[in-house]
RNA sequence: GCCGGGGUGGUGAAAUCGGUAAACACAGGGGACUUAAAAUCCCCCGCCCGAAAGGGCUUGCGGGUUCGAGUCCCGCCCCCGGCACCA
């Protein structure tokens, strides 16, 4: 009894021991020299967390464990694996939490980071804590500001007025995500729009390249799809509609519209301008100014998000102005309506109510003419329209184009418009320029000085970082500008170019800028005179595998791709895609629902780790479902992996030298084959199942194992349960750490080959027997054996045998009638 | 509405070049060992008929292709995630 206790598996002792040894030996940390000279480097990256006050949640641990398993596997294959971790601690999230708590973020963040680090060490991640980043550290954001300046100097950062969501009660600018149904998420006050000058990065210049490069990177399908949808390329035409004066003559001005259906231009019976369109004044008839302005005013009160909600009823006002339809020559009225967005296309449309659902609704509501210009296969040219017709067919009521099939009509009409000088083919993107200004406190100050003489001037690189000052009152106020704008002693400065009095930019930058380049920094944190070292970057980047949540499928991943392209174009990098492989992990849910405090189904990890150990917890998380799909967390489920690790421990510590049993050895080699195939594909749940099956065979009937039967299992289990694997590896008598060599087992195809196979025997597709035959049995032998099964004979008896289908190694099917 | 991903036992899930549906595990039941418990080992565990042998049915629903369909095709329903008046 006492002896058994001594040799029994005690997770906390083992885990404490190996975490201490890894730290003492520097198992997971690199020196600068290591990074400069690493052979076979593998950069294993995972999305860094926002260090909340609550600590790591199960979702974080799931994400990091899956990535860590991958890193450890690569290491056991002999790669030099760099696996860094850091903290994305700037941003509105932290700031709001600090406001709520009444604690300054500069005090809050360090304690959160400390707690996160403790937890991250406890779960046994292979992190290099000598190369960590904290985005709120001036030594880091110095280089975030440097990145901004690279774009500024290249003309890729520009300042322009743009609308923001403004909560008049909280007196603050809100992000779109903070506006729920047109109201402030915190106080429920209707949100308004304000126009403020902000900094934008010209990501739209890179839209086509961001789209094209998707063909060359190995990413989760869903993520690539999300990116291409977000970029939203569409092809069509830009058409010019001449504006008519009160006399009915052309004024020389024209309204530009973008359309994907230029072929329906003969059906354009009116025009619509967005309320913000710059030509509204110009086209509005004096007699209608009052209602038009009232409408525009009302529209501006509605926030940007609510505007985009589909209302049943459309609203709008006529301007009294007219255009000429360049295809038909007819005079058509110009309306204003908020269903047209200034954000997309040209902010104006030609309305074709016959063939656009929204235009149809609007025309019905305001009694505007509806003309059919496309007829479906069974429609007459003048068949009345009950709803917009969007299907295939031929053009009608379209002059010379009558009869043209819609499959060709877009190109044909575009060419005609081009010849006539009133249009041209045009590609349009949904993607907008990236607004990086935040009228907030908790972020890196944008490194710009505004000078009355010189305009916006870059802070000289030698003056970086522009340090965020400690401001006790960092709450945003009614002014709509950053709290930094209240600190004269900070923003008053002199122009670096002319020396006149000048003022610092008081906005801070978007958190996505912090996280847009962090992967470049990790390997170079030993350098404080450059953002990333050229030689080290050449050796380690781009990132080999990036793992993270699909909630960042669009913004973070798109922005970091963009910044990488820019830095390449500016000569700082020699690659333009940051992440060669990206895999999105799934979501952990509990009781069929996303974990949330309000549902009361949040799993707190610390007590589970205390009770079962990090190894069992890691293994269970990887076992509960396919990693890329997530799964349902059930508290009892951990018993499976926990019991498995115990049995593995007992088997290994009691294993003797000896010759492996051939049947067991076969199973072991089959398992090596399967696990080696599945682990790199992140099919962790099935790989673990295979190892369990293997151990069941090793232990079947309570037999004692020999070392050669279990040693491969110790190594294969190591990515999942690294502490226990190290301990067993040592007990098996190996010198040096398990992870310090290419110890992954190799299977022998011959030893993995089955000698006999089970064959299903069917009669007319129904299973009637299974037989066991030698793997190399001939077709005749198999069929003869199948036919002689008693139950098969009975079903064949007296019937015509029409066909016999033999799938080697699988089944025999007798088709009778 | 659009774009992804799904729908399989009491539960988490396996199996998709079409070939024995339910591997592995949780929960449950029975047994061995034990003074007892734990641990360990063995057996049962989709539904219906049957004493058994065996038979019938079963992968959200309805059709189809095929010797054979969870897997392929057509048409639906439902759930999860994202986008959404994008012209």
PDB file of C-alpha atoms in Angstrom, chain A residues 52-244:
ATOM      1  CA  UNK A  52      -8.883  41.105 -17.777  1.00  0.00           C
ATOM      2  CA  UNK A  53      -9.293  41.390 -14.035  1.00  0.00           C
ATOM      3  CA  UNK A  54     -11.166  38.066 -13.948  1.00  0.00           C
ATOM      4  CA  UNK A  55      -8.132  36.122 -15.106  1.00  0.00           C
ATOM      5  CA  UNK A  56      -7.876  33.453 -17.767  1.00  0.00           C
ATOM      6  CA  UNK A  57     -11.146  31.865 -18.725  1.00  0.00           C
ATOM      7  CA  UNK A  58     -11.670  28.421 -20.188  1.00  0.00           C
ATOM      8  CA  UNK A  59     -11.848  29.858 -23.707  1.00  0.00           C
ATOM      9  CA  UNK A  60      -8.351  31.336 -23.347  1.00  0.00           C
ATOM     10  CA  UNK A  61      -6.960  28.092 -21.991  1.00  0.00           C
ATOM     11  CA  UNK A  62      -8.588  26.117 -24.766  1.00  0.00           C
ATOM     12  CA  UNK A  63      -7.077  28.380 -27.398  1.00  0.00           C
ATOM     13  CA  UNK A  64      -3.609  28.429 -25.865  1.00  0.00           C
ATOM     14  CA  UNK A  65      -3.524  24.707 -25.106  1.00  0.00           C
ATOM     15  CA  UNK A  66      -4.397  23.780 -28.673  1.00  0.00           C
ATOM     16  CA  UNK A  67      -1.646  26.042 -29.936  1.00  0.00           C
ATOM     17  CA  UNK A  68       0.803  24.789 -27.321  1.00  0.00           C
ATOM     18  CA  UNK A  69       0.089  21.173 -28.278  1.00  0.00           C
ATOM     19  CA  UNK A  70       1.002  22.081 -31.821  1.00  0.00           C
ATOM     20  CA  UNK A  71       4.206  23.824 -30.729  1.00  0.00           C
ATOM     21  CA  UNK A  72       5.245  20.917 -28.536  1.00  0.00           C
ATOM     22  CA  UNK A  73       4.550  18.450 -31.329  1.00  0.00           C
ATOM     23  CA  UNK A  74       6.755  20.434 -33.708  1.00  0.00           C
ATOM     24  CA  UNK A  75       9.447  20.499 -31.076  1.00  0.00           C
ATOM     25  CA  UNK A  76       9.327  16.751 -30.599  1.00  0.00           C
ATOM     26  CA  UNK A  77       9.759  16.504 -34.360  1.00  0.00           C
ATOM     27  CA  UNK A  78      13.033  18.360 -33.979  1.00  0.00           C
ATOM     28  CA  UNK A  79      12.058  21.922 -34.808  1.00  0.00           C
ATOM     29  CA  UNK A  80      13.360  24.842 -32.791  1.00  0.00           C
ATOM     30  CA  UNK A  81      10.059  26.226 -31.625  1.00  0.00           C
ATOM     31  CA  UNK A  82       9.615  29.823 -30.535  1.00  0.00           C
ATOM     32  CA  UNK A  83       6.339  30.242 -28.678  1.00  0.00           C
ATOM     33  CA  UNK A  84       5.898  33.713 -27.256  1.00  0.00           C
ATOM     34  CA  UNK A  85       3.042  35.218 -25.271  1.00  0.00           C
ATOM     35  CA  UNK A  86       2.117  38.786 -24.457  1.00  0.00           C
ATOM     36  CA  UNK A  87      -0.643  41.142 -23.424  1.00  0.00           C
ATOM     37  CA  UNK A  88      -2.929  43.318 -25.478  1.00  0.00           C
ATOM     38  CA  UNK A  89      -3.718  45.658 -22.633  1.00  0.00           C
ATOM     39  CA  UNK A  90      -4.607  48.977 -24.228  1.00  0.00           C
ATOM     40  CA  UNK A  91      -8.094  49.844 -25.360  1.00  0.00           C
ATOM     41  CA  UNK A  92     -11.608  50.787 -24.470  1.00  0.00           C
ATOM     42  CA  UNK A  93     -12.234  47.475 -22.726  1.00  0.00           C
ATOM     43  CA  UNK A  94      -9.592  48.109 -20.076  1.00  0.00           C
ATOM     44  CA  UNK A  95     -10.486  51.765 -19.877  1.00  0.00           C
ATOM     45  CA  UNK A  96     -14.167  51.137 -19.245  1.00  0.00           C
ATOM     46  CA  UNK A  97     -13.345  48.532 -16.644  1.00  0.00           C
ATOM     47  CA  UNK A  98     -10.975  50.932 -14.906  1.00  0.00           C
ATOM     48  CA  UNK A  99     -13.658  53.641 -14.946  1.00  0.00           C
ATOM     49  CA  UNK A 100     -16.172  51.272 -13.429  1.00  0.00           C
ATOM     50  CA  UNK A 101     -13.739  50.164 -10.727  1.00  0.00           C
ATOM     51  CA  UNK A 102     -12.467  53.642 -10.048  1.00  0.00           C
ATOM     52  CA  UNK A 103      -8.928  52.326 -10.464  1.00  0.00           C
ATOM     53  CA  UNK A 104      -6.381  53.855 -12.780  1.00  0.00           C
ATOM     54  CA  UNK A 105      -5.521  51.526 -15.690  1.00  0.00           C
ATOM     55  CA  UNK A 106      -1.836  52.139 -15.037  1.00  0.00           C
ATOM     56  CA  UNK A 107      -2.345  50.460 -11.652  1.00  0.00           C
ATOM     57  CA  UNK A 108      -4.833  47.864 -12.795  1.00  0.00           C
ATOM     58  CA  UNK A 109      -3.054  46.416 -15.804  1.00  0.00           C
ATOM     59  CA  UNK A 110       0.179  45.335 -14.094  1.00  0.00           C
ATOM     60  CA  UNK A 111      -1.672  43.320 -11.477  1.00  0.00           C
ATOM     61  CA  UNK A 112      -3.857  41.716 -14.141  1.00  0.00           C
ATOM     62  CA  UNK A 113      -0.784  40.852 -16.174  1.00  0.00           C
ATOM     63  CA  UNK A 114       0.868  39.318 -13.145  1.00  0.00           C
ATOM     64  CA  UNK A 115      -2.141  37.145 -12.491  1.00  0.00           C
ATOM     65  CA  UNK A 116      -2.366  36.061 -16.128  1.00  0.00           C
ATOM     66  CA  UNK A 117       1.289  35.124 -16.158  1.00  0.00           C
ATOM     67  CA  UNK A 118       0.862  32.980 -13.073  1.00  0.00           C
ATOM     68  CA  UNK A 119      -2.071  31.154 -14.672  1.00  0.00           C
ATOM     69  CA  UNK A 120      -0.326  30.758 -18.010  1.00  0.00           C
ATOM     70  CA  UNK A 121       2.641  29.149 -16.271  1.00  0.00           C
ATOM     71  CA  UNK A 122       0.324  26.898 -14.300  1.00  0.00           C
ATOM     72  CA  UNK A 123      -1.221  25.367 -17.422  1.00  0.00           C
ATOM     73  CA  UNK A 124       2.213  24.381 -18.675  1.00  0.00           C
ATOM     74  CA  UNK A 125       2.446  26.488 -21.819  1.00  0.00           C
ATOM     75  CA  UNK A 126       5.808  26.422 -23.545  1.00  0.00           C
ATOM     76  CA  UNK A 127       6.106  30.197 -23.458  1.00  0.00           C
ATOM     77  CA  UNK A 128       9.312  32.161 -23.801  1.00  0.00           C
ATOM     78  CA  UNK A 129       8.813  34.705 -21.033  1.00  0.00           C
ATOM     79  CA  UNK A 130      12.083  36.382 -21.962  1.00  0.00           C
ATOM     80  CA  UNK A 131      10.416  37.581 -25.158  1.00  0.00           C
ATOM     81  CA  UNK A 132       7.076  38.855 -24.039  1.00  0.00           C
ATOM     82  CA  UNK A 133       5.312  42.063 -25.009  1.00  0.00           C
ATOM     83  CA  UNK A 134       2.885  44.358 -23.234  1.00  0.00           C
ATOM     84  CA  UNK A 135       1.323  46.842 -25.627  1.00  0.00           C
ATOM     85  CA  UNK A 136       1.004  49.427 -22.847  1.00  0.00           C
ATOM     86  CA  UNK A 137       4.741  49.432 -22.151  1.00  0.00           C
ATOM     87  CA  UNK A 138       6.366  52.591 -23.596  1.00  0.00           C
ATOM     88  CA  UNK A 139       9.195  50.356 -24.830  1.00  0.00           C
ATOM     89  CA  UNK A 140       6.583  48.618 -26.992  1.00  0.00           C
ATOM     90  CA  UNK A 141       4.351  51.482 -28.054  1.00  0.00           C
ATOM     91  CA  UNK A 142       7.369  53.520 -29.020  1.00  0.00           C
ATOM     92  CA  UNK A 143       7.422  51.220 -32.011  1.00  0.00           C
ATOM     93  CA  UNK A 144       3.666  51.280 -32.485  1.00  0.00           C
ATOM     94  CA  UNK A 145       4.126  55.006 -32.943  1.00  0.00           C
ATOM     95  CA  UNK A 146       7.025  54.287 -35.275  1.00  0.00           C
ATOM     96  CA  UNK A 147       4.698  52.132 -37.400  1.00  0.00           C
ATOM     97  CA  UNK A 148       2.218  55.021 -37.548  1.00  0.00           C
ATOM     98  CA  UNK A 149       4.997  57.331 -38.738  1.00  0.00           C
ATOM     99  CA  UNK A 150       6.023  54.921 -41.494  1.00  0.00           C
ATOM    100  CA  UNK A 151       2.500  55.116 -42.879  1.00  0.00           C
ATOM    101  CA  UNK A 152       2.288  58.868 -42.337  1.00  0.00           C
ATOM    102  CA  UNK A 153       5.551  59.491 -44.150  1.00  0.00           C
ATOM    103  CA  UNK A 154       4.440  57.244 -47.005  1.00  0.00           C
ATOM    104  CA  UNK A 155       1.223  59.223 -47.428  1.00  0.00           C
ATOM    105  CA  UNK A 156      -0.853  56.293 -46.237  1.00  0.00           C
ATOM    106  CA  UNK A 157      -2.191  58.096 -43.153  1.00  0.00           C
ATOM    107  CA  UNK A 158      -4.517  60.979 -43.785  1.00  0.00           C
ATOM    108  CA  UNK A 159      -6.727  63.180 -41.687  1.00  0.00           C
ATOM    109  CA  UNK A 160     -10.313  63.682 -42.723  1.00  0.00           C
ATOM    110  CA  UNK A 161     -13.689  64.405 -41.206  1.00  0.00           C
ATOM    111  CA  UNK A 162     -15.812  61.402 -40.466  1.00  0.00           C
ATOM    112  CA  UNK A 163     -18.956  60.725 -38.491  1.00  0.00           C
ATOM    113  CA  UNK A 164     -18.680  59.062 -35.108  1.00  0.00           C
ATOM    114  CA  UNK A 165     -21.308  57.724 -32.708  1.00  0.00           C
ATOM    115  CA  UNK A 166     -21.800  60.078 -29.820  1.00  0.00           C
ATOM    116  CA  UNK A 167     -23.683  59.381 -26.622  1.00  0.00           C
ATOM    117  CA  UNK A 168     -24.925  62.737 -25.271  1.00  0.00           C
ATOM    118  CA  UNK A 169     -25.469  61.256 -21.826  1.00  0.00           C
ATOM    119  CA  UNK A 170     -22.151  59.484 -21.318  1.00  0.00           C
ATOM    120  CA  UNK A 171     -20.564  62.300 -23.273  1.00  0.00           C
ATOM    121  CA  UNK A 172     -18.361  60.018 -25.201  1.00  0.00           C
ATOM    122  CA  UNK A 173     -17.592  58.608 -28.574  1.00  0.00           C
ATOM    123  CA  UNK A 174     -18.818  55.042 -28.941  1.00  0.00           C
ATOM    124  CA  UNK A 175     -17.520  52.261 -31.100  1.00  0.00           C
ATOM    125  CA  UNK A 176     -20.133  50.690 -33.389  1.00  0.00           C
ATOM    126  CA  UNK A 177     -20.186  47.610 -31.177  1.00  0.00           C
ATOM    127  CA  UNK A 178     -21.261  49.756 -28.233  1.00  0.00           C
ATOM    128  CA  UNK A 179     -24.364  50.946 -30.027  1.00  0.00           C
ATOM    129  CA  UNK A 180     -27.249  48.520 -29.600  1.00  0.00           C
ATOM    130  CA  UNK A 181     -30.335  49.246 -31.661  1.00  0.00           C
ATOM    131  CA  UNK A 182     -29.440  52.917 -31.978  1.00  0.00           C
ATOM    132  CA  UNK A 183     -28.928  53.325 -28.248  1.00  0.00           C
ATOM    133  CA  UNK A 184     -25.912  53.529 -25.989  1.00  0.00           C
ATOM    134  CA  UNK A 185     -25.194  50.077 -24.543  1.00  0.00           C
ATOM    135  CA  UNK A 186     -24.452  51.551 -21.128  1.00  0.00           C
ATOM    136  CA  UNK A 187     -27.212  54.105 -20.537  1.00  0.00           C
ATOM    137  CA  UNK A 188     -29.798  53.516 -23.271  1.00  0.00           C
ATOM    138  CA  UNK A 189     -29.690  57.092 -24.553  1.00  0.00           C
ATOM    139  CA  UNK A 190     -30.296  57.481 -28.308  1.00  0.00           C
ATOM    140  CA  UNK A 191     -26.973  57.902 -30.015  1.00  0.00           C
ATOM    141  CA  UNK A 192     -26.195  60.828 -32.309  1.00  0.00           C
ATOM    142  CA  UNK A 193     -23.718  61.420 -35.053  1.00  0.00           C
ATOM    143  CA  UNK A 194     -20.923  63.918 -34.799  1.00  0.00           C
ATOM    144  CA  UNK A 195     -18.361  64.799 -37.385  1.00  0.00           C
ATOM    145  CA  UNK A 196     -14.794  64.863 -36.151  1.00  0.00           C
ATOM    146  CA  UNK A 197     -11.459  65.062 -37.967  1.00  0.00           C
ATOM    147  CA  UNK A 198      -9.744  61.706 -37.603  1.00  0.00           C
ATOM    148  CA  UNK A 199      -6.743  59.787 -38.870  1.00  0.00           C
ATOM    149  CA  UNK A 200      -7.300  57.100 -41.469  1.00  0.00           C
ATOM    150  CA  UNK A 201      -4.994  54.473 -42.937  1.00  0.00           C
ATOM    151  CA  UNK A 202      -5.549  53.984 -46.639  1.00  0.00           C
ATOM    152  CA  UNK A 203      -6.181  50.236 -46.482  1.00  0.00           C
ATOM    153  CA  UNK A 204      -8.526  50.509 -49.471  1.00  0.00           C
ATOM    154  CA  UNK A 205      -5.448  51.110 -51.655  1.00  0.00           C
ATOM    155  CA  UNK A 206      -4.544  47.510 -50.794  1.00  0.00           C
ATOM    156  CA  UNK A 207      -8.002  45.974 -51.249  1.00  0.00           C
ATOM    157  CA  UNK A 208      -7.246  44.034 -54.410  1.00  0.00           C
ATOM    158  CA  UNK A 209      -3.928  42.761 -53.089  1.00  0.00           C
ATOM    159  CA  UNK A 210      -5.494  41.726 -49.775  1.00  0.00           C
ATOM    160  CA  UNK A 211      -8.021  39.756 -51.789  1.00  0.00           C
ATOM    161  CA  UNK A 212      -5.618  38.232 -54.318  1.00  0.00           C
ATOM    162  CA  UNK A 213      -3.113  37.028 -51.727  1.00  0.00           C
ATOM    163  CA  UNK A 214      -5.772  34.886 -50.088  1.00  0.00           C
ATOM    164  CA  UNK A 215      -5.091  32.368 -52.846  1.00  0.00           C
ATOM    165  CA  UNK A 216      -1.525  31.867 -51.646  1.00  0.00           C
ATOM    166  CA  UNK A 217      -1.930  31.391 -47.903  1.00  0.00           C
ATOM    167  CA  UNK A 218      -3.052  28.342 -45.975  1.00  0.00           C
ATOM    168  CA  UNK A 219      -5.844  29.579 -43.744  1.00  0.00           C
ATOM    169  CA  UNK A 220      -9.072  28.175 -42.358  1.00  0.00           C
ATOM    170  CA  UNK A 221     -11.645  28.322 -45.113  1.00  0.00           C
ATOM    171  CA  UNK A 222     -14.124  30.194 -42.950  1.00  0.00           C
ATOM    172  CA  UNK A 223     -11.615  32.907 -42.147  1.00  0.00           C
ATOM    173  CA  UNK A 224     -10.667  33.479 -45.753  1.00  0.00           C
ATOM    174  CA  UNK A 225     -14.317  33.643 -46.715  1.00  0.00           C
ATOM    175  CA  UNK A 226     -14.962  36.221 -43.996  1.00  0.00           C
ATOM    176  CA  UNK A 227     -12.062  38.303 -45.298  1.00  0.00           C
ATOM    177  CA  UNK A 228     -13.180  38.218 -48.878  1.00  0.00           C
ATOM    178  CA  UNK A 229     -16.741  39.114 -47.871  1.00  0.00           C
ATOM    179  CA  UNK A 230     -15.442  42.001 -45.817  1.00  0.00           C
ATOM    180  CA  UNK A 231     -13.322  43.292 -48.671  1.00  0.00           C
ATOM    181  CA  UNK A 232     -16.490  42.903 -50.738  1.00  0.00           C
ATOM    182  CA  UNK A 233     -15.325  43.311 -54.306  1.00  0.00           C
ATOM    183  CA  UNK A 234     -18.096  43.928 -56.783  1.00  0.00           C
ATOM    184  CA  UNK A 235     -17.999  44.737 -60.465  1.00  0.00           C
ATOM    185  CA  UNK A 236     -20.320  47.041 -62.327  1.00  0.00           C
ATOM    186  CA  UNK A 237     -20.240  50.494 -63.819  1.00  0.00           C
ATOM    187  CA  UNK A 238     -20.134  54.104 -62.825  1.00  0.00           C
ATOM    188  CA  UNK A 239     -22.695  56.099 -64.788  1.00  0.00           C
ATOM    189  CA  UNK A 240     -23.066  59.857 -65.136  1.00  0.00           C
ATOM    190  CA  UNK A 241     -26.594  61.298 -64.990  1.00  0.00           C
ATOM    191  CA  UNK A 242     -26.736  64.922 -66.232  1.00  0.00           C
ATOM    192  CA  UNK A 243     -28.493  67.332 -63.842  1.00  0.00           C
ATOM    193  CA  UNK A 244     -31.206  69.452 -65.426  1.00  0.00           C
TER     194      UNK A 244
END
